[in-house]
Amino acid sequence: MRPRLFYRWRTALLLILTAAARLAAQNPPLYTKWINYTPANGFPEGEVYSVAVEGHRVWAGTAHGLALIENGRVRKVFTTANGLAGDAVMSVAIDPRTGDVWAGTFGGLSRYSGGRFKNYTNLSSGLANDLVYGVAVQGRYVWVATAAGVNRFDTYTGAWSIWNETNAPFEEPWCYGIVATPKKIYVAAWGGGVLVYDLAGRYWKPYTDPDGSMEIVLYRNEGLIHNIVSGIAYNSAMRMFWASTYFGLSGFDGRNWHNYLTKDSGLASNFINGVQTRGNEVWACTQKGLSEFDYKTKVWVTYRPANWRALDAAKAVKDSPGEVIVTWPDGKKRKLTTATSLAHNYTLNLAFQGKDIWVATAQGLSHGTIQISAGGKN
Amino acid sequence: MMLWKPIFVAGLLLTWLIGFGETEATSAQKPPAHPIPYASIGAVHYDGPNRQPAYDLKGAVIRIGLLAPLHGPQKAEGLAIVGAAQVALRNATRHPLAGGRKLALAIADESVPPWGALGDEIIRMVLQQKVIAIVTSADAVSAHLSEQIGNKIGVPVLTLSSDPTTTEINMPWIFRLGPSDTAQAHMFAGNIYRARGLRRVLLVAARNHDGRVGSTAFVKSARELGEPPPATLFVDSFQPSLAPLLSGIRAHSPEAIVFWTSPQDVSSLVPPLREAGIHAPIYLCQAATQQGSGLTFPVDRMRSEQHLQSNGIWTVIPPGWGDSVEQKFARRYQTETGTPPTPIAAEAYDAITLIVKSLRQAGPNRARLRDRLATVHHYLGASGRICFDDKGNDQAAFQLVRLQGPKALVQRPRP
């Protein structure tokens, strides 16, 4: 009798847990309120390439300068006229110790400190190239992803280090993104896959597409999806790095690869411009909207303007309704409509501010919040 | 009742055995010859912004960016590309653009140090000169840097580089003219290993991105034909003396030599090889046949199997080469520059012409121009038929031809 009772209890518990998981999966928290920053409210026109959050301040790297939003208002737009190295700002990072803002531009690297810019270029410093695609702060060091390799700048001594195909296992020196963690540096390389630098061991480890072909994925979880990597993020909770490519999303947990394409997931598009992670969430910035993947529940949510297919022909983007598509692990989808939406379906990057998200799109910066009703329901 | 249990168990066992046996037999009978890929890059579709008239380029002059080497050892090929582009622009501007706008070339020198100033040059063209599109030379580094910038800013890039990896990445902004390294490698390998049955093959490749990508394509083609990888020698552009390399080539006693190098390497390596009595057929990638190689076009047409077996210098050209459109361009080009055009010069002419034609339809808008270029499927240009597939590759059929080079290069062929 005893074992039978045990099995009954175990079955019941499993059923309850499954039901709870299902229930939880049915109600993922959704971002339903969007405030967009466009030329209409003093924000620069065109693409927003990067965004970084520092408390109540939001820094956005745009096609026409570095914009500062404070308490929901556009405070200032810095351009080359204000001393910025280049007007097209590809990346922004904030030093949490000093509050200095580092901007990677198409005219070099800029440091905004004490209300002034100091610029580092190929000719004036050890910067490998003036095309700066990514910047990350790790303690006293600033790591820079350029079109000619990776730089490390020591803010204490002013010394520059460089890694490229001549002194590290870089297939190509073209670096498109970088993220720093206390132990490792992760680099997204155009043509070279993902490169990881071990800070303690002082060595690089490359991760490349193992099938040897640029145009196919031979087996689903064979390794990195593609060698052209557009963005990189590290999640300390999952202990995984996530790489965005123009052919799908790849995650690596140290042993296994977890690849996602539109054909087998709720990913909006395989063309992914950037990736960020938080908790169990992986956010893919695609050309067909912003896709959120809950790694634990395997539920996908995609956000984009409802009229996204006709958006480019439309005159007014502001306040257009939004479209939310929830894709369950079994592939079933549910479409919801929201009153407001992302500024554009072509998303480029993302930053978190508590529970809020700031999304860099091709036509403005979008601030997304989870709206909870009086009944506590989203 | 008692009988049912053993019968049931026996039945189960039998079913399992039969089923298991069938599975094994089926998998044994049909082994997958080639694993089916889990996913393939499909048609590239661009869902990005900026097609509205508000994003049209302003100003009375619309500029087309052109990257070419204008100094140093590759100056000759750069000037050839610029010359062809100028012929195309003069031809295309006989009729003004809508609104009376004028067209101009924004030329940037790519012979600056590649990891430093080249990026700045491209940025200057894109952000300051506001070019509507960029045409890059046969150099793959220029092509990739332009592609990376074009992808962020949204600028169409037409490249003359044969590097296939420029278009194998689901990227909507790039279009590649001419035969890819893969296509050229297949043709060379097929002729060497299959048509001629040669085995002692030597691959001479430049020690740079182009040499690495091209030689990889050739090794892959050889492997696909079931042949061992060829012996490979690398040419360093800073090599003080070519003597060790020449003796290295001679030591291999090759039956066929494949060059994936610059035109300058061809001009300095091939004549001494011929003088040393090495008359093995030489295969040149298209980039190696540019101005500076000492080679001239036209070419010997292959019309028989016997012709295919002949020695000499071989390369790949578009099938339309020598047709009326090309001849018309060749006459104009020769009149204006004093030299006959190479296929890459003709591709430069086509790239500019295609941009202007598409610009007339799309208006001065980079995103709309991109959309228009993506619809070019059957365009008969000076370099032959141009047929972009849905990934931006030129899918026109190409052919292997023997060059009629100057006597210094092509000595009397082996009987």
PDB file of C-alpha atoms in Angstrom, chain A residues 45-47 49 64 88 90 106 122 128-131 133 147-148 165 171-174 176 190 212-220 226 228 230 246-247 261 263-264 270-271 273 287-288 308 311-314 317 344-346 348 362-363, chain B residues 35-42 44-52 54-55 114-120 123 127 130 140-141 144-145 147-149 151-154 163 165-173 209 212-213 220 367 391 393:
ATOM      1  CA  GLU A  45      15.718  61.611 -35.926  1.00  0.00           C
ATOM      2  CA  GLY A  46      16.368  58.145 -37.312  1.00  0.00           C
ATOM      3  CA  GLU A  47      18.087  55.070 -35.938  1.00  0.00           C
ATOM      4  CA  TYR A  49      21.768  52.042 -32.160  1.00  0.00           C
ATOM      5  CA  HIS A  64      22.644  61.983 -34.892  1.00  0.00           C
ATOM      6  CA  ALA A  88      26.730  58.090 -35.306  1.00  0.00           C
ATOM      7  CA  MET A  90      26.969  52.722 -32.048  1.00  0.00           C
ATOM      8  CA  PHE A 106      31.945  56.029 -36.110  1.00  0.00           C
ATOM      9  CA  ASN A 122      43.090  55.867 -34.279  1.00  0.00           C
ATOM     10  CA  ALA A 128      42.716  50.156 -33.191  1.00  0.00           C
ATOM     11  CA  ASN A 129      40.137  51.767 -35.445  1.00  0.00           C
ATOM     12  CA  ASP A 130      37.746  54.695 -35.462  1.00  0.00           C
ATOM     13  CA  LEU A 131      34.809  52.406 -36.219  1.00  0.00           C
ATOM     14  CA  TYR A 133      30.908  49.112 -32.576  1.00  0.00           C
ATOM     15  CA  ALA A 147      36.562  47.165 -36.929  1.00  0.00           C
ATOM     16  CA  ALA A 148      40.213  46.214 -36.417  1.00  0.00           C
ATOM     17  CA  GLU A 165      44.233  38.277 -35.864  1.00  0.00           C
ATOM     18  CA  GLU A 171      39.373  34.547 -37.747  1.00  0.00           C
ATOM     19  CA  GLU A 172      38.677  38.161 -38.672  1.00  0.00           C
ATOM     20  CA  PRO A 173      39.419  41.357 -36.719  1.00  0.00           C
ATOM     21  CA  TRP A 174      35.983  42.871 -37.288  1.00  0.00           C
ATOM     22  CA  TYR A 176      30.665  44.098 -33.713  1.00  0.00           C
ATOM     23  CA  TRP A 190      31.830  39.638 -37.744  1.00  0.00           C
ATOM     24  CA  GLY A 212      31.842  24.946 -42.045  1.00  0.00           C
ATOM     25  CA  SER A 213      29.120  26.507 -44.157  1.00  0.00           C
ATOM     26  CA  MET A 214      27.793  30.026 -43.944  1.00  0.00           C
ATOM     27  CA  GLU A 215      24.476  29.250 -45.598  1.00  0.00           C
ATOM     28  CA  ILE A 216      23.191  26.325 -43.566  1.00  0.00           C
ATOM     29  CA  VAL A 217      22.685  25.089 -40.045  1.00  0.00           C
ATOM     30  CA  LEU A 218      23.470  21.395 -40.373  1.00  0.00           C
ATOM     31  CA  TYR A 219      22.139  20.249 -37.004  1.00  0.00           C
ATOM     32  CA  ARG A 220      19.991  22.336 -34.724  1.00  0.00           C
ATOM     33  CA  HIS A 226      26.627  31.546 -37.722  1.00  0.00           C
ATOM     34  CA  ILE A 228      28.712  36.646 -38.351  1.00  0.00           C
ATOM     35  CA  SER A 230      25.840  40.898 -34.412  1.00  0.00           C
ATOM     36  CA  TYR A 246      21.563  37.398 -38.807  1.00  0.00           C
ATOM     37  CA  PHE A 247      20.589  33.739 -39.021  1.00  0.00           C
ATOM     38  CA  LEU A 261      15.233  30.035 -35.388  1.00  0.00           C
ATOM     39  CA  LYS A 263      11.042  27.786 -37.801  1.00  0.00           C
ATOM     40  CA  ASP A 264      11.216  26.228 -34.341  1.00  0.00           C
ATOM     41  CA  ASN A 270      16.209  35.278 -37.815  1.00  0.00           C
ATOM     42  CA  PHE A 271      17.723  38.679 -38.631  1.00  0.00           C
ATOM     43  CA  ASN A 273      20.571  43.051 -34.543  1.00  0.00           C
ATOM     44  CA  GLN A 287      13.985  43.347 -37.816  1.00  0.00           C
ATOM     45  CA  LYS A 288      10.400  42.151 -37.346  1.00  0.00           C
ATOM     46  CA  TRP A 308       4.394  47.189 -39.047  1.00  0.00           C
ATOM     47  CA  LEU A 311       4.700  51.295 -41.251  1.00  0.00           C
ATOM     48  CA  ASP A 312       7.350  52.529 -43.605  1.00  0.00           C
ATOM     49  CA  ALA A 313       4.760  54.003 -45.911  1.00  0.00           C
ATOM     50  CA  ALA A 314       2.717  55.499 -43.084  1.00  0.00           C
ATOM     51  CA  VAL A 317       4.196  56.323 -36.372  1.00  0.00           C
ATOM     52  CA  HIS A 344       9.345  50.709 -35.144  1.00  0.00           C
ATOM     53  CA  ASN A 345       9.506  46.976 -35.814  1.00  0.00           C
ATOM     54  CA  TYR A 346      13.221  47.228 -36.762  1.00  0.00           C
ATOM     55  CA  LEU A 348      18.505  47.305 -32.684  1.00  0.00           C
ATOM     56  CA  ALA A 362      15.148  52.354 -36.309  1.00  0.00           C
ATOM     57  CA  GLN A 363      12.867  55.310 -35.771  1.00  0.00           C
TER      58      GLN A 363
ATOM     59  CA  PRO B  35      22.586  14.948 -44.095  1.00  0.00           C
ATOM     60  CA  ILE B  36      19.737  17.322 -44.757  1.00  0.00           C
ATOM     61  CA  PRO B  37      20.565  20.690 -43.187  1.00  0.00           C
ATOM     62  CA  TYR B  38      18.379  21.726 -40.317  1.00  0.00           C
ATOM     63  CA  ALA B  39      18.008  25.194 -41.836  1.00  0.00           C
ATOM     64  CA  SER B  40      19.225  27.135 -44.853  1.00  0.00           C
ATOM     65  CA  ILE B  41      19.435  30.843 -45.494  1.00  0.00           C
ATOM     66  CA  GLY B  42      16.423  31.691 -47.583  1.00  0.00           C
ATOM     67  CA  VAL B  44      16.813  37.946 -47.775  1.00  0.00           C
ATOM     68  CA  HIS B  45      14.028  40.333 -46.939  1.00  0.00           C
ATOM     69  CA  TYR B  46      14.540  43.794 -45.526  1.00  0.00           C
ATOM     70  CA  ASP B  47      11.960  45.036 -43.047  1.00  0.00           C
ATOM     71  CA  GLY B  48      13.849  48.172 -42.097  1.00  0.00           C
ATOM     72  CA  PRO B  49      12.812  51.803 -42.312  1.00  0.00           C
ATOM     73  CA  ASN B  50      13.502  54.992 -44.241  1.00  0.00           C
ATOM     74  CA  ARG B  51      11.658  54.457 -47.498  1.00  0.00           C
ATOM     75  CA  GLN B  52       9.525  57.538 -46.981  1.00  0.00           C
ATOM     76  CA  ALA B  54      11.312  62.378 -45.859  1.00  0.00           C
ATOM     77  CA  TYR B  55      14.433  60.196 -45.940  1.00  0.00           C
ATOM     78  CA  PRO B 114      43.290  48.844 -44.121  1.00  0.00           C
ATOM     79  CA  TRP B 115      42.841  48.718 -40.356  1.00  0.00           C
ATOM     80  CA  GLY B 116      43.103  52.431 -39.859  1.00  0.00           C
ATOM     81  CA  ALA B 117      41.974  55.003 -42.333  1.00  0.00           C
ATOM     82  CA  LEU B 118      39.870  52.891 -44.692  1.00  0.00           C
ATOM     83  CA  GLY B 119      36.977  52.887 -42.245  1.00  0.00           C
ATOM     84  CA  ASP B 120      37.274  56.668 -41.925  1.00  0.00           C
ATOM     85  CA  ILE B 123      32.396  56.903 -43.090  1.00  0.00           C
ATOM     86  CA  LEU B 127      27.948  60.461 -43.496  1.00  0.00           C
ATOM     87  CA  LYS B 130      25.921  61.283 -48.282  1.00  0.00           C
ATOM     88  CA  ALA B 140      37.271  41.811 -49.872  1.00  0.00           C
ATOM     89  CA  VAL B 141      38.369  43.885 -46.883  1.00  0.00           C
ATOM     90  CA  HIS B 144      33.340  43.719 -45.701  1.00  0.00           C
ATOM     91  CA  LEU B 145      34.012  47.076 -44.055  1.00  0.00           C
ATOM     92  CA  GLU B 147      29.011  46.001 -45.723  1.00  0.00           C
ATOM     93  CA  GLN B 148      29.370  46.360 -41.941  1.00  0.00           C
ATOM     94  CA  ILE B 149      28.857  50.120 -42.153  1.00  0.00           C
ATOM     95  CA  ASN B 151      24.275  47.405 -42.550  1.00  0.00           C
ATOM     96  CA  LYS B 152      24.259  49.861 -39.632  1.00  0.00           C
ATOM     97  CA  ILE B 153      23.586  53.078 -41.534  1.00  0.00           C
ATOM     98  CA  GLY B 154      21.506  51.599 -44.362  1.00  0.00           C
ATOM     99  CA  ASP B 163      34.495  36.705 -51.623  1.00  0.00           C
ATOM    100  CA  THR B 165      31.058  35.279 -47.556  1.00  0.00           C
ATOM    101  CA  THR B 166      29.901  38.827 -48.274  1.00  0.00           C
ATOM    102  CA  THR B 167      26.556  37.476 -49.425  1.00  0.00           C
ATOM    103  CA  GLU B 168      26.224  34.294 -47.365  1.00  0.00           C
ATOM    104  CA  ILE B 169      25.003  36.091 -44.289  1.00  0.00           C
ATOM    105  CA  ASN B 170      21.406  37.088 -44.817  1.00  0.00           C
ATOM    106  CA  MET B 171      22.440  40.702 -45.343  1.00  0.00           C
ATOM    107  CA  PRO B 172      20.019  42.850 -47.366  1.00  0.00           C
ATOM    108  CA  TRP B 173      22.405  45.669 -48.243  1.00  0.00           C
ATOM    109  CA  HIS B 209      41.945  37.669 -46.550  1.00  0.00           C
ATOM    110  CA  ARG B 212      42.756  32.705 -47.648  1.00  0.00           C
ATOM    111  CA  VAL B 213      39.109  32.727 -48.750  1.00  0.00           C
ATOM    112  CA  LYS B 220      36.947  22.579 -50.789  1.00  0.00           C
ATOM    113  CA  ALA B 367      16.324  52.065 -48.865  1.00  0.00           C
ATOM    114  CA  LYS B 391      20.687  36.922 -51.498  1.00  0.00           C
ATOM    115  CA  ASN B 393      24.740  36.946 -55.530  1.00  0.00           C
TER     116      ASN B 393
END
